[in-house]
mmCIF file of C-alpha atoms in Angstrom:
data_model
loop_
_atom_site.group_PDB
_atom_site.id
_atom_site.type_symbol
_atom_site.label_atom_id
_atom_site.label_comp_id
_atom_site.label_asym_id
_atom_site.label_seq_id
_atom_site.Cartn_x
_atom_site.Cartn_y
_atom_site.Cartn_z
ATOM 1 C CA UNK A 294 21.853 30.277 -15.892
ATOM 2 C CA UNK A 295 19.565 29.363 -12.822
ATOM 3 C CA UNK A 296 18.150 25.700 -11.451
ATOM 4 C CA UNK A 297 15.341 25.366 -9.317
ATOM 5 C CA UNK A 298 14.468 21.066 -7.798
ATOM 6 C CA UNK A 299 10.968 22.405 -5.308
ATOM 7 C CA UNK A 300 11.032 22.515 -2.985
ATOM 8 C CA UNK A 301 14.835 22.898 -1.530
ATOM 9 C CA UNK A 302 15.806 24.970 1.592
ATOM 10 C CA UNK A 303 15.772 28.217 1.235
ATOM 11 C CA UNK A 304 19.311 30.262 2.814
ATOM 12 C CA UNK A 305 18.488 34.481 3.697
ATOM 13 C CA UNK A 306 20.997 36.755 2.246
ATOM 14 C CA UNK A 307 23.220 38.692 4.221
ATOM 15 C CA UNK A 308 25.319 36.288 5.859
ATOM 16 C CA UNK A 309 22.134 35.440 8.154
ATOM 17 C CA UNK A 310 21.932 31.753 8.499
ATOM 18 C CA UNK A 311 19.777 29.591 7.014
ATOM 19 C CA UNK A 312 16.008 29.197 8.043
ATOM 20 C CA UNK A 313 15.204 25.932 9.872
ATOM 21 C CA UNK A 314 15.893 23.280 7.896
ATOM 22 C CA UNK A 315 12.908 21.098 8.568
ATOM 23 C CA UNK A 316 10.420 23.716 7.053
ATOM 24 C CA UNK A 317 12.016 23.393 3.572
ATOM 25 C CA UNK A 318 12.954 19.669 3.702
ATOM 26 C CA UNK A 319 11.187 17.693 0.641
ATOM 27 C CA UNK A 320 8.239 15.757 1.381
ATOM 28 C CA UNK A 321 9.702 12.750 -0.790
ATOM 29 C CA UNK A 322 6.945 10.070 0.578
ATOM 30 C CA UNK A 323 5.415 9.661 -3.034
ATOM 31 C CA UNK A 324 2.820 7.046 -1.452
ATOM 32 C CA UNK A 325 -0.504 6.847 -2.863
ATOM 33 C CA UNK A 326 -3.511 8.369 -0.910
ATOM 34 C CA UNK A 327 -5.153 5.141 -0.148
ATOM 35 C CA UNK A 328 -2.032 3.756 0.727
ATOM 36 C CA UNK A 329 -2.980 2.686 4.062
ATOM 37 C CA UNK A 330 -6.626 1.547 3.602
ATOM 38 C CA UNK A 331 -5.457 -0.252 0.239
ATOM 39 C CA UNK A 332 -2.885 -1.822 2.910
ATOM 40 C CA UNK A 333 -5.554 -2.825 5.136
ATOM 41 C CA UNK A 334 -7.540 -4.524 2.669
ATOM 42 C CA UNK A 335 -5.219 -6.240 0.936
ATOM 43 C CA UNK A 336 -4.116 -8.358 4.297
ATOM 44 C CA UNK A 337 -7.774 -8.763 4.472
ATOM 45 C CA UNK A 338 -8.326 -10.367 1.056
ATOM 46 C CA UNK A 339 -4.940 -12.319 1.332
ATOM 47 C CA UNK A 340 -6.544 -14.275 4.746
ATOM 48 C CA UNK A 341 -9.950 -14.779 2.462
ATOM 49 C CA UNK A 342 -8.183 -16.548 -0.548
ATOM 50 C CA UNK A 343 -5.817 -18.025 1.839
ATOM 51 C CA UNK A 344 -9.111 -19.985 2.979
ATOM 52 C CA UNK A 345 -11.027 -20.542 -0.362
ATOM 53 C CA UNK A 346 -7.271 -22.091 -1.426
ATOM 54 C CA UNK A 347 -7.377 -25.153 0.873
ATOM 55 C CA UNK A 348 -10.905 -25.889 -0.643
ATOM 56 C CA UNK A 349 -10.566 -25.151 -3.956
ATOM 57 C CA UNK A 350 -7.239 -27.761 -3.939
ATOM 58 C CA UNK A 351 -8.948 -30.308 -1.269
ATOM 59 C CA UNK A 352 -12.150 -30.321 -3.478
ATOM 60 C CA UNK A 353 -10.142 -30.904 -6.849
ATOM 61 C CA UNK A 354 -8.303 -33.703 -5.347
ATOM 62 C CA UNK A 355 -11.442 -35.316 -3.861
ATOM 63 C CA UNK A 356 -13.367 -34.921 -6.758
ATOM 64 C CA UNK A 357 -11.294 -35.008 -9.857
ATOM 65 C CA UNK A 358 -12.154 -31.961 -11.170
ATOM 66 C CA UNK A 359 -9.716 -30.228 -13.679
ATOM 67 C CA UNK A 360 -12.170 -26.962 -12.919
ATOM 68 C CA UNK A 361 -11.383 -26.850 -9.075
ATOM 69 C CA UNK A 362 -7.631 -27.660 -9.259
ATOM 70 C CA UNK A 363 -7.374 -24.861 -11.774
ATOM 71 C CA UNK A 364 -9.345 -22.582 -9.923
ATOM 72 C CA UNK A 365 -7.369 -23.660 -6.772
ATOM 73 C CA UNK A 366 -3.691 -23.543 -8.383
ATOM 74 C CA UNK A 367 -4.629 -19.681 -9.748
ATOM 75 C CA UNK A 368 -5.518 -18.717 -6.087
ATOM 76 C CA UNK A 369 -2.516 -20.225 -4.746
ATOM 77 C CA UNK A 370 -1.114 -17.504 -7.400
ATOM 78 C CA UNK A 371 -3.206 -14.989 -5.869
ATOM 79 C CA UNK A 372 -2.235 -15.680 -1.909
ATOM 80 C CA UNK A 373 1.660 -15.658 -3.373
ATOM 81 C CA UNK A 374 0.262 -12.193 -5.312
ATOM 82 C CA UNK A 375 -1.547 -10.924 -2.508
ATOM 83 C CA UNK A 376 1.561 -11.802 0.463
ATOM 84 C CA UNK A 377 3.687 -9.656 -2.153
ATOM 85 C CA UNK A 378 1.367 -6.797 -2.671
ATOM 86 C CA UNK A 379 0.449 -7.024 1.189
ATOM 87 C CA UNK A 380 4.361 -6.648 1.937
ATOM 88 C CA UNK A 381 5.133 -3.939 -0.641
ATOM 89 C CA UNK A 382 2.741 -1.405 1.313
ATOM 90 C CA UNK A 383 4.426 -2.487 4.364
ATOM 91 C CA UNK A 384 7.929 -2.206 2.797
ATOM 92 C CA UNK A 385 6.918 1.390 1.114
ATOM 93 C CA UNK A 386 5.386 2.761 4.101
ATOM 94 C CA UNK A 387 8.296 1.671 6.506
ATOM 95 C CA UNK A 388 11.190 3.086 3.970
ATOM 96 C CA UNK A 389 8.838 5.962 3.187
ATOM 97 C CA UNK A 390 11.669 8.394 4.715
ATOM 98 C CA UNK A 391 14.226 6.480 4.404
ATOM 99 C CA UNK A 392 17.482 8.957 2.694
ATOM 100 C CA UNK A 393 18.610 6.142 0.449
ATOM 101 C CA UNK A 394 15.399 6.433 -1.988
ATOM 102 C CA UNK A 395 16.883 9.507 -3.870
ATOM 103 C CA UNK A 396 12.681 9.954 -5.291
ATOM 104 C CA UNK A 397 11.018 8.093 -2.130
ATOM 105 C CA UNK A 398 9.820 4.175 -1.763
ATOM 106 C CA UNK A 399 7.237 5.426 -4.323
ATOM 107 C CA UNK A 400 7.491 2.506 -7.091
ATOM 108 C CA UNK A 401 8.239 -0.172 -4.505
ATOM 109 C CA UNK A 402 4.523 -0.636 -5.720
ATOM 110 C CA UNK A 403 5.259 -1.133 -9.001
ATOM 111 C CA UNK A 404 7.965 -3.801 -8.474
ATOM 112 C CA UNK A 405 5.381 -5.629 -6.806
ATOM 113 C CA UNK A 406 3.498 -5.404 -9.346
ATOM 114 C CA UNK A 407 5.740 -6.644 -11.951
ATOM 115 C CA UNK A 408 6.945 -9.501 -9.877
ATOM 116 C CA UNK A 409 3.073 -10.296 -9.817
ATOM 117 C CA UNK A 410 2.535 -10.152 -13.369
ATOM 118 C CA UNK A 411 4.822 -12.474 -14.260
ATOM 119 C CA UNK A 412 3.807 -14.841 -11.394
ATOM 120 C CA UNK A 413 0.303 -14.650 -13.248
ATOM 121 C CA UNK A 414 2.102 -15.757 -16.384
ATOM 122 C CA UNK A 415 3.597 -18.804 -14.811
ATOM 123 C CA UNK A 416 0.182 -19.742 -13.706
ATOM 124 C CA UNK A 417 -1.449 -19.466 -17.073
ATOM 125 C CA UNK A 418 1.471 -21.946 -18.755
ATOM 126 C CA UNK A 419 0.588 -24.443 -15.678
ATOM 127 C CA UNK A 420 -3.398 -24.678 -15.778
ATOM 128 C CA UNK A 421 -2.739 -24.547 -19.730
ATOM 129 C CA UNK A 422 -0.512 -27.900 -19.439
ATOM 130 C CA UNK A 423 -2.687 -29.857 -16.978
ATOM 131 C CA UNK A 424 -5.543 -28.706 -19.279
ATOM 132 C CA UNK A 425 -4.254 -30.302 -22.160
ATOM 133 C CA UNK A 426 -3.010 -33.378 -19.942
ATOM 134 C CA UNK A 427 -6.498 -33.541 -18.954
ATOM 135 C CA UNK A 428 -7.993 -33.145 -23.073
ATOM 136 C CA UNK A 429 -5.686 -35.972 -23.987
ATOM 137 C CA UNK A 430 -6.419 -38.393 -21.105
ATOM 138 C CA UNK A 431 -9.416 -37.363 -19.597
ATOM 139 C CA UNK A 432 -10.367 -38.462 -16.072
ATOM 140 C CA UNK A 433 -13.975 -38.771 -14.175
ATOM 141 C CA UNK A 434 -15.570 -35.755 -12.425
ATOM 142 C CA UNK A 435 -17.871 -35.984 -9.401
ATOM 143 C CA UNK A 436 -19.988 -32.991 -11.267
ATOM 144 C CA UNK A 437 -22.547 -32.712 -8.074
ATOM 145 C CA UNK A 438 -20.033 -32.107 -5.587
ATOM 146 C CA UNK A 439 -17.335 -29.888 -8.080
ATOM 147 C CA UNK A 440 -20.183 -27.669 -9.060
ATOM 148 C CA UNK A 441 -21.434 -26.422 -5.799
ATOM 149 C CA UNK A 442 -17.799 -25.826 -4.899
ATOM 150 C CA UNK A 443 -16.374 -23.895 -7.355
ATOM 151 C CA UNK A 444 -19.528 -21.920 -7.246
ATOM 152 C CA UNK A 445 -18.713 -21.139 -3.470
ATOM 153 C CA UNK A 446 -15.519 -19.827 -4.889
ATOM 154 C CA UNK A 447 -16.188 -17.532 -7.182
ATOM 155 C CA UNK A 448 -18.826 -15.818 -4.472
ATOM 156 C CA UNK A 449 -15.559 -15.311 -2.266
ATOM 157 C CA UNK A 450 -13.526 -14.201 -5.253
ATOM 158 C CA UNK A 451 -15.986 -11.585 -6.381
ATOM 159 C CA UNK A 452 -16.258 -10.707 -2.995
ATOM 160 C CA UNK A 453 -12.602 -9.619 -2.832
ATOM 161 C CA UNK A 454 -12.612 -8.302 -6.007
ATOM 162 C CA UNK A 455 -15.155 -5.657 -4.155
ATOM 163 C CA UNK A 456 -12.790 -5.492 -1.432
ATOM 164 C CA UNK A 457 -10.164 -4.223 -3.259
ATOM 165 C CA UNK A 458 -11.689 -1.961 -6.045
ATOM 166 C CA UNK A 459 -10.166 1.500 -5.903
ATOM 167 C CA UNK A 460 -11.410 4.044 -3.380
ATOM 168 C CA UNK A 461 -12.219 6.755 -6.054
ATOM 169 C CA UNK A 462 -10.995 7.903 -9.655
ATOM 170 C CA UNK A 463 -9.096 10.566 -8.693
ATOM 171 C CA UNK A 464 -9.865 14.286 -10.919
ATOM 172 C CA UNK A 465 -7.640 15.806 -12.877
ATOM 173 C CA UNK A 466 -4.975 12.950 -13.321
ATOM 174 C CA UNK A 467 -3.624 13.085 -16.602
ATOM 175 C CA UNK A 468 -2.760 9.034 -16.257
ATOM 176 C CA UNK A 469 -5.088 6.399 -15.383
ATOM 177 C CA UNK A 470 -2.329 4.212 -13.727
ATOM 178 C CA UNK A 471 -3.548 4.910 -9.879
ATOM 179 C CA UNK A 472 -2.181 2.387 -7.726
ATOM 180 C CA UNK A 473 -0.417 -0.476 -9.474
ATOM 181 C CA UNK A 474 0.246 -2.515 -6.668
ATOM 182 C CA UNK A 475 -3.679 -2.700 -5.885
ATOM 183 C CA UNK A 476 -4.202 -3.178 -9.754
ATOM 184 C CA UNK A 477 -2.318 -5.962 -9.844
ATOM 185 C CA UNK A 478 -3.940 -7.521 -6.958
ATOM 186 C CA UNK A 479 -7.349 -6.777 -8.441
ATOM 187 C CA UNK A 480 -6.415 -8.001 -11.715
ATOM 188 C CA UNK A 481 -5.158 -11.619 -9.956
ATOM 189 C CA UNK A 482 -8.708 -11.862 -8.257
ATOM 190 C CA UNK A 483 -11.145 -10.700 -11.552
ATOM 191 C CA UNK A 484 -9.049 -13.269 -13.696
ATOM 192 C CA UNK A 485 -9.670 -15.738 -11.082
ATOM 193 C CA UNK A 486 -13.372 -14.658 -11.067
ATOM 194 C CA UNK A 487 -13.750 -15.015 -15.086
ATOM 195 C CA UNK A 488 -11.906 -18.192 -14.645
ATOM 196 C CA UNK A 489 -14.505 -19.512 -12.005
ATOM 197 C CA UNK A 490 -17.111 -18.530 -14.801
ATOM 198 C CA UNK A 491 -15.867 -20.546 -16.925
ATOM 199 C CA UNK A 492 -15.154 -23.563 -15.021
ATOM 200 C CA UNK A 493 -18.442 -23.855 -13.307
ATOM 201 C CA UNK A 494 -19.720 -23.394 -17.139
ATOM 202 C CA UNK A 495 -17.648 -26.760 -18.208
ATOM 203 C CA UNK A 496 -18.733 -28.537 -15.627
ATOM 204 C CA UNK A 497 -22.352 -27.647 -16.146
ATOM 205 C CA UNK A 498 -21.871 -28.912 -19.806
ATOM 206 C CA UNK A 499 -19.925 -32.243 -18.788
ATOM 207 C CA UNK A 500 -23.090 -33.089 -16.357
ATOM 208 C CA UNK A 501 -25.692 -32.023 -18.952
ATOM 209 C CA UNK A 502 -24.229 -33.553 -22.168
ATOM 210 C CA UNK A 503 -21.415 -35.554 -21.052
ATOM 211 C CA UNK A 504 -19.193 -33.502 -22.491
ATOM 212 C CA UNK A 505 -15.382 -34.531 -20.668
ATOM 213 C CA UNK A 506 -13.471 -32.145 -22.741
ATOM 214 C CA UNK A 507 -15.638 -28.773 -21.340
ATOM 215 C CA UNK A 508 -14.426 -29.612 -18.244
ATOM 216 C CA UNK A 509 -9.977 -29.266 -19.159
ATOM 217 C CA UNK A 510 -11.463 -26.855 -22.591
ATOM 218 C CA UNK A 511 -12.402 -24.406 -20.436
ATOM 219 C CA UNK A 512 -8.792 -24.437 -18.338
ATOM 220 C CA UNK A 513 -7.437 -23.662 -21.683
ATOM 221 C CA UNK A 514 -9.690 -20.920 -22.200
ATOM 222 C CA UNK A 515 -8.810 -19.787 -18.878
ATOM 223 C CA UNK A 516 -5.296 -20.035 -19.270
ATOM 224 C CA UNK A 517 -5.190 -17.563 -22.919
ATOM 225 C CA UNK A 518 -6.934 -14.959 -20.524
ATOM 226 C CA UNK A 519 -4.872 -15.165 -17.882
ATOM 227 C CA UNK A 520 -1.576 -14.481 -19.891
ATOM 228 C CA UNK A 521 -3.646 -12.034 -21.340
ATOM 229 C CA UNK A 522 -3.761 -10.256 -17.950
ATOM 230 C CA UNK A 523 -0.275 -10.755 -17.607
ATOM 231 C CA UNK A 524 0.722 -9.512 -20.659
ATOM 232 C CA UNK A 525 -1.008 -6.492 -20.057
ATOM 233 C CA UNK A 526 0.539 -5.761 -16.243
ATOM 234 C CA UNK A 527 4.026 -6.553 -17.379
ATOM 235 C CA UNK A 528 3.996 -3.592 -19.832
ATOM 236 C CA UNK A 529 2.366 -1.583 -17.156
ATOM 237 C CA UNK A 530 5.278 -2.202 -14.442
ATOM 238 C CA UNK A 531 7.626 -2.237 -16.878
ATOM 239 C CA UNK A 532 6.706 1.194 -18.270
ATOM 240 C CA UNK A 533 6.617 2.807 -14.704
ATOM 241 C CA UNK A 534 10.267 0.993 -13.300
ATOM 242 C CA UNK A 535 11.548 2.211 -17.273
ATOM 243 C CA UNK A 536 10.573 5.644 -16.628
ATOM 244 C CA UNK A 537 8.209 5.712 -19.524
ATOM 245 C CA UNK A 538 6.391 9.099 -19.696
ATOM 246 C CA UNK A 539 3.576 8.463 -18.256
ATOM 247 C CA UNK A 540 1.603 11.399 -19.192
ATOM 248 C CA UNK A 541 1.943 12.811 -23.038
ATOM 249 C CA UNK A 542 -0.965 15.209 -22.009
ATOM 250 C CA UNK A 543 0.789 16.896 -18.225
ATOM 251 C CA UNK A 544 3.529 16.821 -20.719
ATOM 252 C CA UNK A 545 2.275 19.123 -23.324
ATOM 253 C CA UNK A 546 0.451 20.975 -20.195
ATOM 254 C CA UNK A 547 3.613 21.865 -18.990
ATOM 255 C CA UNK A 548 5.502 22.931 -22.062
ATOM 256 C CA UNK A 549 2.577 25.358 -22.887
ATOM 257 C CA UNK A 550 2.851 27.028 -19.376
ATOM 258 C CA UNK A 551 6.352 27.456 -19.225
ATOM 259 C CA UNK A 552 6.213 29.106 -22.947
ATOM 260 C CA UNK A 553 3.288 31.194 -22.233
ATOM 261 C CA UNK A 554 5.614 34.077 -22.356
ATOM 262 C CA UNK A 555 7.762 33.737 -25.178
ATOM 263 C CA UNK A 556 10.536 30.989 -23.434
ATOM 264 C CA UNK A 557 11.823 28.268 -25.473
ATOM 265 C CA UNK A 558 11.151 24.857 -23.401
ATOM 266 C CA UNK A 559 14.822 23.192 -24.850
ATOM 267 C CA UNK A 560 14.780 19.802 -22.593
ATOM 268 C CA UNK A 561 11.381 18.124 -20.728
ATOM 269 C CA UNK A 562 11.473 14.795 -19.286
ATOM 270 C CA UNK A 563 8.240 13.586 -16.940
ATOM 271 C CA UNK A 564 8.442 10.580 -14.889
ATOM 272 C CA UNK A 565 6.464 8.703 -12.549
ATOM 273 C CA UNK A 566 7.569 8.743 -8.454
ATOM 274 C CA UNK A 567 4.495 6.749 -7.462
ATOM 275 C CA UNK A 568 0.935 6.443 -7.005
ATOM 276 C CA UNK A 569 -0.536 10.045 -8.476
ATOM 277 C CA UNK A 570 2.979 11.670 -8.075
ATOM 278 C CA UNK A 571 5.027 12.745 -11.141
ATOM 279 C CA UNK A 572 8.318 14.362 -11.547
ATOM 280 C CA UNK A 573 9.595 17.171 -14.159
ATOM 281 C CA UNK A 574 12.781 18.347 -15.260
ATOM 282 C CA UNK A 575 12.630 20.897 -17.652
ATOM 283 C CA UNK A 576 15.398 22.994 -18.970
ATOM 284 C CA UNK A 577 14.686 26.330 -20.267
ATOM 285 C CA UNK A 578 16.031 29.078 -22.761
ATOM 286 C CA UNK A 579 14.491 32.834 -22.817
ATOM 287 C CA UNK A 580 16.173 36.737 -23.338
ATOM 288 C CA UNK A 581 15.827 38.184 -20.808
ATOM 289 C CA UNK A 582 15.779 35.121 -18.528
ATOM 290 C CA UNK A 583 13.195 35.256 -15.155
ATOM 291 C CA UNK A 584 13.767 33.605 -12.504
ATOM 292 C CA UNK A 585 13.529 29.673 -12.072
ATOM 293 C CA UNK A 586 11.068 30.630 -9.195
ATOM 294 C CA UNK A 587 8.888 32.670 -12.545
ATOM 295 C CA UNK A 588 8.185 29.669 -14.227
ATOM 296 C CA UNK A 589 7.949 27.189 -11.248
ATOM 297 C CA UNK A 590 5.559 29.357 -10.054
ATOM 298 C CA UNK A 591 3.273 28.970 -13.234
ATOM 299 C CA UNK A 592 3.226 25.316 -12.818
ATOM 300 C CA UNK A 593 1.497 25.466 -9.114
ATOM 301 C CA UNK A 594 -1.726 23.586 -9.416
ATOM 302 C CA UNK A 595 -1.150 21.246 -12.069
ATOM 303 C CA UNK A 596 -2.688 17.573 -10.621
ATOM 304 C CA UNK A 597 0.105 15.154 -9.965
ATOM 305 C CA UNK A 598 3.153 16.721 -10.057
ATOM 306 C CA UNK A 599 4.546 16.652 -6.939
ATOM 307 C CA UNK A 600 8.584 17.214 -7.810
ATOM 308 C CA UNK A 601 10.271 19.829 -10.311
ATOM 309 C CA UNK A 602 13.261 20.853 -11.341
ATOM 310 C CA UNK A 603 13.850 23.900 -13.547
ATOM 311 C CA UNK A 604 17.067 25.327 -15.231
ATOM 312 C CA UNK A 605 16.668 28.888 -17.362
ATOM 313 C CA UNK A 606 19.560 29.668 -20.018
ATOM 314 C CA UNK A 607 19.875 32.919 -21.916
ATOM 315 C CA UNK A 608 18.265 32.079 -25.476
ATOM 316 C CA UNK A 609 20.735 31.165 -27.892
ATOM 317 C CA UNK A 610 22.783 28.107 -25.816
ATOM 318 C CA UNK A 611 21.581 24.915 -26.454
ATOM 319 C CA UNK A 612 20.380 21.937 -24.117
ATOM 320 C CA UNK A 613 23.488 19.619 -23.025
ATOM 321 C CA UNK A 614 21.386 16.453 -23.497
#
């Protein structure tokens, strides 16, 4: 049998001694390619809400307003979100060559991201228990001052949701993950935008009809989206740290190009590295065997998959696992 991980370095027969190492040495980096501009912005945004948080909170207090201190509470989420997403493309970048990572500092990303998601969950259970506080003993709202200031901050929020939106959709990707670490971030600041909708929307109907519950009904509101949001990031960390495949279709794109000529594909496993990086291992059974270099060769090209390791058997053994 023959194994092939790409790239690996490469020793000259003959007894000559190997070729410079450094030439053949694994790129294992793994980072996204926005890494550093996604970086950039994300210290940016984290100063912005960092702001808009001592108003939102100063303006709740001051005013009474269920809306603001909602509003305010979820952006102290997103500044604790932010510092974490902020520090994970520091962390990843800075370990990026570090020998330890076996497959890179890749999915340091998507930790982040997971720690995030669950600090979004927390904050839906809080606003969702001062809400109801707030339904069952309602308190008075200065409307004409809350109104004006939680429409202030949702103009900052939607302009960092701008900030951070993705650079491009990259082509060819079979997954439409991209960088989780930024998605996560993105996701804290649009719930926090929908949430500002809705608040400024209560307290519109409170001053108009003198409706007190809009005011702590639309926190609740608020909070079922936000652990919606949550939900829906935990399962997407949790499915990149698990190793889910991450690609059913580069999956199925790899098994037909490594049986294109009549070799039985007996093992496959694909698994996310980091941001548009994938790895394959793929264990393979044909008579007469090629050479692993044969079939890496046909997978050259293929969008994402940045590490691969190939093993050929004679046809007729059977995969160990």
């Amino acid at each position: 049998m023959s194994s092939v991980a790409r790239p690996l370095p490469t020793a000259v027969s003959g007894g000559e001694p190997p070729r410079e190492l450094d030439a053949f040495r694994e790129n294992r980096t793994y980072l996204g390619a926005d890494h550093r501009r996604n970086e950039r912005r994300t210290w940016i945004v984290t100063g912005i809400c960092l702001v808009t948080l001592v108003g939102l909170l100063a303006g709740g207090a001051l005013f009474r307003s269920m809306a603001l201190t909602a509003s305010g509470l979820h952006m102290a989420a997103h500044v604790a979100a932010l510092l974490t997403a902020a520090g994970a493309y520091w962390l990843a970048r800075r370990m990026a060559g570090d020998a330890r990572f076996a497959f890179g500092a890749g999915k340091v990303g998507y930790l982040a991201g997971f720690a995030n998601a669950v600090v979004l969950a927390i904050t839906a259970v809080i606003i969702a228990v001062e809400s109801v506080h707030r339904l069952i003993a309602p308190e008075a709202v200065d409307y004409g001052s809350a109104i004006p200031l939680a429409g202030a901050g949702l103009v900052v929020t939607l302009l960092c949701v701008w900030l951070l939106r993705p650079a491009h959709k990259a082509e060819g990707h079979h997954d439409h993950d991209g960088d989780l670490n930024l998605s996560a971030a993105h996701l804290h600041l649009s719930a926090d935008a929908i949430i500002s909708v809705l608040s400024i929307g209560g307290l519109v109907a409170g001053q108009a009809f003198g409706w007190s519950f809009a005011d702590p009904l639309m926190g609740l509101v608020g909070a079922a989206l936000v652990a919606q949001f949550a939900y829906t990031l935990i399962r997407r960390a949790g499915a990149a740290l698990l190793d889910v495949n991450p690609s059913p279709v580069l999956t199925e794109e790899i098994r037909t190009r490594l049986q294109a000529s009549g070799a039985r594909v007996l093992d496959l496993h694909l698994w996310r590295l980091g941001p548009g990086h994938h790895a394959a291992v793929a264990v393979l059974a044909a008579d007469p065997p090629q050479p692993a270099e044969t079939y890496r060769a046909r997978l050259e090209g293929l969008p994402g998959l940045s590490h691969l390791t190939i093993e050929v058997r004679r046809d007729g053994t059977h995969a160990c696992c």
